[in-house]
Coordinates of N, CA, C and O and ligand atoms in Angstrom, one line a residue:
M296 N 16.8 198.6 172.1 CA 16.5 198.1 170.8 C 15.0 198.2 170.5 O 14.2 197.8 171.3
S297 N 14.6 198.9 169.5 CA 13.2 199.0 169.2 C 12.7 197.6 168.6 O 13.4 196.8 168.2
Q298 N 11.4 197.5 168.7 CA 10.8 196.3 168.2 C 11.2 196.0 166.8 O 11.5 194.9 166.4
A299 N 11.2 197.1 165.9 CA 11.5 196.9 164.5 C 12.9 196.4 164.3 O 13.2 195.9 163.2
D300 N 13.8 196.6 165.3 CA 15.1 196.1 165.2 C 15.4 194.8 165.8 O 16.6 194.4 166.0
S301 N 14.4 194.0 166.1 CA 14.7 192.7 166.7 C 15.5 191.9 165.8 O 15.5 192.0 164.6
I302 N 16.2 190.9 166.4 CA 17.1 190.0 165.6 C 16.3 189.3 164.6 O 16.8 189.0 163.5
F303 N 15.0 189.0 164.9 CA 14.2 188.3 163.9 C 13.8 189.2 162.8 O 13.7 188.7 161.6
T304 N 13.6 190.5 163.1 CA 13.3 191.4 162.0 C 14.5 191.5 161.0 O 14.4 191.5 159.8
K305 N 15.7 191.5 161.6 CA 16.9 191.6 160.8 C 17.0 190.3 159.9 O 17.5 190.4 158.8
I306 N 16.7 189.2 160.5 CA 16.7 187.9 159.7 C 15.7 188.0 158.6 O 15.9 187.6 157.4
I307 N 14.5 188.4 158.9 CA 13.4 188.5 157.9 C 13.8 189.5 156.8 O 13.5 189.2 155.6
Q308 N 14.5 190.5 157.1 CA 14.9 191.5 156.1 C 16.2 191.0 155.3 O 16.6 191.7 154.4
G309 N 16.8 189.9 155.8 CA 17.9 189.4 155.1 C 19.2 190.1 155.5 O 20.3 189.8 154.9
D310 N 19.2 190.8 156.6 CA 20.4 191.5 157.1 C 21.3 190.6 157.9 O 22.5 190.8 158.1
I311 N 20.7 189.5 158.5 CA 21.4 188.5 159.3 C 21.1 187.2 158.7 O 19.9 186.9 158.4
P312 N 22.1 186.3 158.5 CA 21.8 185.0 157.9 C 21.1 184.1 158.8 O 21.2 184.2 160.1
A313 N 20.3 183.2 158.3 CA 19.7 182.1 159.1 C 19.4 180.9 158.1 O 19.3 181.1 156.9
D314 N 19.3 179.8 158.7 CA 18.8 178.6 158.0 C 17.3 178.7 157.8 O 16.6 178.4 158.8
I315 N 16.9 179.1 156.6 CA 15.4 179.3 156.4 C 14.8 177.9 155.9 O 15.3 177.4 154.9
I316 N 13.8 177.5 156.6 CA 13.1 176.2 156.3 C 11.9 176.5 155.4 O 11.6 175.8 154.5
Y317 N 11.3 177.7 155.7 CA 10.0 178.0 154.9 C 9.8 179.5 155.1 O 10.2 180.1 156.1
Q318 N 9.2 180.1 154.1 CA 8.7 181.5 154.3 C 7.6 181.7 153.3 O 7.5 181.2 152.2
D319 N 6.7 182.6 153.7 CA 5.6 183.1 152.8 C 5.4 184.6 153.1 O 6.3 185.2 153.8
D320 N 4.3 185.2 152.7 CA 4.2 186.6 152.9 C 4.1 187.0 154.3 O 4.4 188.2 154.7
D321 N 3.6 186.1 155.2 CA 3.3 186.4 156.6 C 4.2 185.9 157.6 O 4.2 186.3 158.8
C322 N 5.0 184.9 157.3 CA 5.9 184.3 158.3 C 7.1 183.7 157.7 O 7.2 183.5 156.5
I323 N 8.0 183.4 158.6 CA 9.3 182.7 158.2 C 9.5 181.6 159.2 O 9.2 181.8 160.4
C324 N 10.1 180.5 158.8 CA 10.6 179.5 159.7 C 12.0 179.3 159.6 O 12.5 179.0 158.4
I325 N 12.8 179.4 160.7 CA 14.2 179.2 160.7 C 14.6 178.1 161.7 O 13.9 177.8 162.6
K326 N 15.8 177.6 161.5 CA 16.4 176.7 162.5 C 16.9 177.6 163.7 O 17.5 178.7 163.5
D327 N 16.6 177.2 164.9 CA 17.2 177.9 166.1 C 18.7 177.8 166.1 O 19.2 176.7 165.9
I328 N 19.3 178.9 166.5 CA 20.8 178.9 166.5 C 21.4 178.1 167.6 O 22.5 177.7 167.5
Q329 N 20.6 177.9 168.7 CA 21.1 177.1 169.8 C 20.0 176.0 170.1 O 19.2 176.1 171.0
P330 N 20.0 175.0 169.2 CA 18.9 174.0 169.3 C 18.9 173.2 170.7 O 19.9 172.8 171.2
Q331 N 17.7 173.1 171.2 CA 17.5 172.4 172.4 C 16.9 171.0 172.2 O 16.5 170.3 173.1
A332 N 16.8 170.6 170.9 CA 16.3 169.3 170.6 C 16.8 169.0 169.2 O 17.2 170.0 168.5
P333 N 16.9 167.8 168.7 CA 17.4 167.5 167.4 C 16.7 168.3 166.3 O 17.4 168.7 165.3
T334 N 15.4 168.5 166.4 CA 14.7 169.5 165.6 C 14.3 170.6 166.4 O 13.5 170.4 167.4
H335 N 14.7 171.8 166.1 CA 14.3 173.0 166.9 C 14.2 174.2 165.9 O 15.2 174.7 165.4
L336 N 13.0 174.5 165.6 CA 12.7 175.5 164.6 C 11.9 176.6 165.3 O 11.3 176.4 166.3
L337 N 11.9 177.8 164.6 CA 11.2 178.9 165.1 C 10.3 179.4 164.0 O 10.8 179.6 162.9
V338 N 9.0 179.5 164.3 CA 8.1 180.1 163.3 C 7.7 181.5 163.7 O 7.2 181.7 164.9
I339 N 8.0 182.5 162.9 CA 8.0 183.9 163.3 C 7.1 184.7 162.3 O 7.4 184.6 161.1
P340 N 6.2 185.4 162.9 CA 5.4 186.3 162.0 C 6.3 187.4 161.5 O 7.1 187.9 162.2
K341 N 6.1 187.8 160.2 CA 6.9 189.0 159.7 C 6.4 190.3 160.4 O 7.2 191.2 160.6
K342 N 5.2 190.3 160.8 CA 4.7 191.5 161.7 C 5.4 191.4 163.0 O 5.3 190.3 163.7
P343 N 6.1 192.4 163.5 CA 6.8 192.3 164.7 C 6.0 192.5 166.0 O 6.1 193.5 166.7
I344 N 5.1 191.6 166.2 CA 4.3 191.6 167.5 C 5.3 191.2 168.6 O 6.0 190.2 168.5
P345 N 5.4 192.0 169.6 CA 6.5 191.7 170.6 C 6.3 190.4 171.4 O 7.2 189.7 171.7
C346 N 5.0 190.1 171.7 CA 4.8 188.8 172.4 C 3.3 188.5 172.2 O 2.5 189.3 171.8
L347 N 3.0 187.2 172.6 CA 1.6 186.7 172.3 C 0.6 187.6 173.0 O -0.5 187.9 172.4
A348 N 0.9 188.1 174.2 CA -0.1 188.9 175.0 C -0.4 190.2 174.3 O -1.4 190.9 174.7
Q349 N 0.5 190.6 173.4 CA 0.2 191.9 172.7 C -0.4 191.7 171.4 O -0.6 192.7 170.6
A350 N -0.7 190.5 171.0 CA -1.5 190.2 169.8 C -2.9 190.7 170.0 O -3.4 190.8 171.2
T351 N -3.5 191.2 169.0 CA -4.9 191.7 169.1 C -5.8 191.0 168.1 O -5.4 190.1 167.4
E352 N -7.1 191.4 168.2 CA -8.1 190.8 167.3 C -7.6 191.0 165.8 O -8.0 190.1 165.0
Q353 N -6.9 192.0 165.5 CA -6.4 192.2 164.1 C -5.5 191.1 163.7 O -5.2 190.9 162.5
D354 N -4.9 190.4 164.7 CA -4.0 189.3 164.4 C -4.6 188.0 164.4 O -3.9 186.9 164.3
H355 N -5.9 187.9 164.4 CA -6.7 186.7 164.5 C -6.3 185.7 163.4 O -5.9 184.6 163.6
A356 N -6.3 186.2 162.1 CA -6.0 185.3 161.0 C -4.5 185.0 161.0 O -4.1 183.8 160.7
L357 N -3.7 185.9 161.4 CA -2.2 185.6 161.4 C -1.9 184.5 162.4 O -1.1 183.6 162.1
L358 N -2.5 184.6 163.6 CA -2.2 183.5 164.6 C -2.7 182.2 164.1 O -2.0 181.2 164.3
G359 N -3.8 182.1 163.4 CA -4.3 180.9 162.8 C -3.3 180.4 161.8 O -3.0 179.2 161.7
H360 N -2.8 181.3 161.0 CA -1.9 181.0 159.9 C -0.6 180.4 160.5 O -0.1 179.3 160.0
L361 N -0.1 181.0 161.6 CA 1.1 180.4 162.2 C 0.9 179.0 162.6 O 1.7 178.1 162.4
M362 N -0.2 178.7 163.3 CA -0.5 177.4 163.8 C -0.6 176.4 162.7 O -0.1 175.2 162.8
L363 N -1.3 176.8 161.6 CA -1.4 175.8 160.4 C -0.1 175.6 159.8 O 0.2 174.5 159.4
R364 N 0.8 176.6 159.7 CA 2.1 176.4 159.1 C 3.0 175.5 160.0 O 3.8 174.8 159.5
V365 N 2.8 175.6 161.3 CA 3.5 174.7 162.2 C 3.2 173.3 161.8 O 4.2 172.4 161.7
G366 N 2.0 172.9 161.6 CA 1.6 171.6 161.2 C 2.3 171.2 159.9 O 2.8 170.1 159.7
D367 N 2.2 172.1 158.9 CA 2.8 171.8 157.6 C 4.3 171.6 157.7 O 4.9 170.7 157.1
I368 N 5.0 172.4 158.5 CA 6.4 172.4 158.7 C 6.8 171.1 159.4 O 7.8 170.4 159.0
A369 N 6.0 170.7 160.4 CA 6.3 169.5 161.1 C 6.2 168.3 160.1 O 7.1 167.4 160.1
R370 N 5.2 168.3 159.3 CA 5.1 167.2 158.2 C 6.3 167.3 157.3 O 6.9 166.2 157.0
H371 N 6.6 168.5 156.8 CA 7.7 168.6 155.9 C 9.0 168.1 156.5 O 9.9 167.5 155.8
C372 N 9.2 168.3 157.8 CA 10.4 167.8 158.5 C 10.3 166.4 159.0 O 11.3 165.9 159.6
G373 N 9.2 165.8 158.8 CA 9.0 164.4 159.2 C 8.8 164.1 160.7 O 9.1 163.0 161.2
V374 N 8.4 165.2 161.4 CA 8.2 165.0 162.9 C 6.8 165.2 163.3 O 6.5 165.4 164.5
E375 N 5.9 165.0 162.3 CA 4.5 165.3 162.6 C 3.9 164.4 163.7 O 2.8 164.7 164.3
E376 N 4.5 163.2 163.9 CA 3.9 162.3 164.9 C 4.2 162.8 166.3 O 3.4 162.4 167.3
A377 N 5.2 163.5 166.6 CA 5.5 163.9 167.9 C 6.4 165.2 167.9 O 7.6 165.2 167.5
F378 N 5.8 166.3 168.3 CA 6.5 167.5 168.4 C 5.9 168.4 169.5 O 4.7 168.2 169.8
R379 N 6.6 169.3 170.0 CA 6.1 170.2 171.0 C 6.2 171.6 170.5 O 7.2 172.0 169.8
V380 N 5.2 172.4 170.8 CA 5.2 173.8 170.4 C 5.2 174.7 171.6 O 4.4 174.4 172.5
V381 N 6.1 175.6 171.7 CA 6.3 176.4 172.9 C 6.3 177.9 172.5 O 6.9 178.3 171.5
I382 N 5.6 178.7 173.2 CA 5.6 180.2 173.1 C 6.0 180.7 174.5 O 5.2 180.5 175.4
N383 N 7.1 181.4 174.6 CA 7.5 182.0 175.8 C 7.0 183.5 175.8 O 7.2 184.2 174.8
N384 N 6.3 183.9 176.8 CA 5.7 185.2 176.8 C 6.2 185.9 178.0 O 5.8 185.6 179.2
G385 N 7.1 186.9 177.8 CA 7.7 187.6 178.9 C 9.0 187.1 179.4 O 9.2 185.8 179.3
A386 N 9.9 188.0 180.0 CA 11.2 187.5 180.4 C 11.1 186.5 181.4 O 11.9 185.5 181.4
D387 N 10.2 186.6 182.4 CA 10.1 185.5 183.4 C 9.7 184.2 182.9 O 9.9 183.2 183.6
A388 N 9.1 184.2 181.7 CA 8.7 182.9 181.1 C 9.8 182.4 180.2 O 9.7 181.4 179.5
G389 N 10.9 183.1 180.1 CA 12.1 182.7 179.3 C 12.2 183.4 177.9 O 13.0 183.0 177.1
Q390 N 11.3 184.4 177.7 CA 11.4 185.0 176.4 C 12.6 185.9 176.4 O 12.8 186.7 177.3
T391 N 13.4 185.7 175.3 CA 14.6 186.6 175.2 C 14.6 187.4 173.9 O 15.3 188.4 173.9
V392 N 13.8 187.1 173.0 CA 13.7 187.9 171.8 C 12.2 188.3 171.7 O 11.3 187.5 171.7
F393 N 12.1 189.7 171.8 CA 10.7 190.2 171.9 C 10.1 190.5 170.6 O 9.8 191.7 170.2
H394 N 9.9 189.4 169.9 CA 9.3 189.4 168.6 C 8.6 188.0 168.6 O 9.4 187.0 168.6
L395 N 7.3 188.0 168.6 CA 6.6 186.7 168.7 C 7.2 185.6 167.9 O 7.5 185.8 166.7
H396 N 7.3 184.4 168.5 CA 7.8 183.2 167.7 C 7.3 182.0 168.4 O 7.1 181.9 169.6
L397 N 7.1 180.9 167.6 CA 6.7 179.6 168.1 C 7.8 178.7 167.9 O 8.4 178.5 166.8
H398 N 8.3 178.1 169.0 CA 9.3 177.0 168.9 C 8.6 175.7 168.5 O 7.6 175.3 169.1
I399 N 9.2 175.0 167.6 CA 8.9 173.6 167.3 C 10.0 172.8 167.7 O 11.2 173.0 167.3
L400 N 9.8 171.9 168.7 CA 10.8 171.0 169.2 C 10.4 169.6 169.0 O 9.3 169.2 169.2
A401 N 11.4 168.8 168.5 CA 11.1 167.4 168.2 C 12.3 166.6 168.1 O 13.4 167.1 168.1
G402 N 12.2 165.3 168.1 CA 13.3 164.4 168.0 C 13.9 163.9 169.3 O 15.0 163.3 169.3
K403 N 13.3 164.2 170.4 CA 13.7 163.7 171.7 C 12.4 163.4 172.5 O 11.3 163.8 172.1
A404 N 12.6 162.6 173.5 CA 11.5 162.2 174.3 C 11.2 163.3 175.3 O 12.1 163.7 176.1
F405 N 10.0 163.8 175.3 CA 9.6 164.8 176.3 C 8.9 164.1 177.5 O 8.2 163.1 177.2
S406 N 9.1 164.6 178.7 CA 8.5 163.9 179.8 C 6.9 164.0 179.7 O 6.4 165.0 179.5
E407 N 6.3 162.8 179.9 CA 4.9 162.8 179.9 C 4.3 163.6 181.0 O 4.7 163.5 182.1
G408 N 3.4 164.5 180.6 CA 2.7 165.3 181.6 C 3.5 166.5 182.1 O 3.0 167.2 182.9
S409 N 4.7 166.6 181.6 CA 5.5 167.7 182.1 C 5.7 168.8 181.1 O 6.0 168.5 179.9
L410 N 5.5 170.0 181.5 CA 5.6 171.1 180.6 C 6.9 171.9 180.8 O 7.2 172.8 180.0
V411 N 7.6 171.6 181.9 CA 8.8 172.4 182.2 C 10.0 171.5 182.3 O 9.9 170.3 182.5
Ligands
5GP768 P1 12.9 182.8 173.4 O1 13.8 182.5 174.5 O2 12.7 184.3 173.2 O3 11.6 182.1 173.5 O4 13.5 182.2 172.1 C1 14.4 182.9 171.4 C2 15.2 181.9 170.5 O5 15.8 182.5 169.5 C3 16.2 181.1 171.3 O6 16.0 179.7 171.3 C4 17.5 181.4 170.6 O7 18.4 180.4 170.6 C5 17.1 181.9 169.3 N1 17.9 182.9 168.6 C6 18.4 184.0 169.2 N2 19.1 184.7 168.3 C7 19.1 184.0 167.1 C8 19.7 184.2 165.9 O8 20.4 185.1 165.6 N3 19.4 183.2 164.9 C9 18.6 182.1 165.2 N4 18.4 181.3 164.2 N5 18.1 181.9 166.4 C10 18.3 182.8 167.4

């Protein structure tokens, strides 16, 4: 499957349905289809960057945009007091969709000091 054909590109193009929480010219936020927390959202750039490590200086503003929208979306969903943001980079790190995305996870207690 080419990068342009990622499942998230198909969602962005409207070819596959998703629960869309937010979108603008540069990104979309959807509910994860297999939530791992009461709130589990994905913030996805419309540009199909395969993974964080393949972002370049040209993506500087886009990466900042994604982080700022994460905060807005957390506020919108009422979870701004406690949420976790996860980016999996590479298959060994758990990445299964090779189109950059930020997980927003909230609504459960995460272990203090534990990232895994
Ligand atoms: P990754 O493992 O790449 O970090 O995260 C990919 C995420 O995308 C997973 O949490 C998975 O549940 C979610 N996902 C995969 N396919 C779909 C889909 O078709 N729709 C939605 N909404 N989420 C998906």
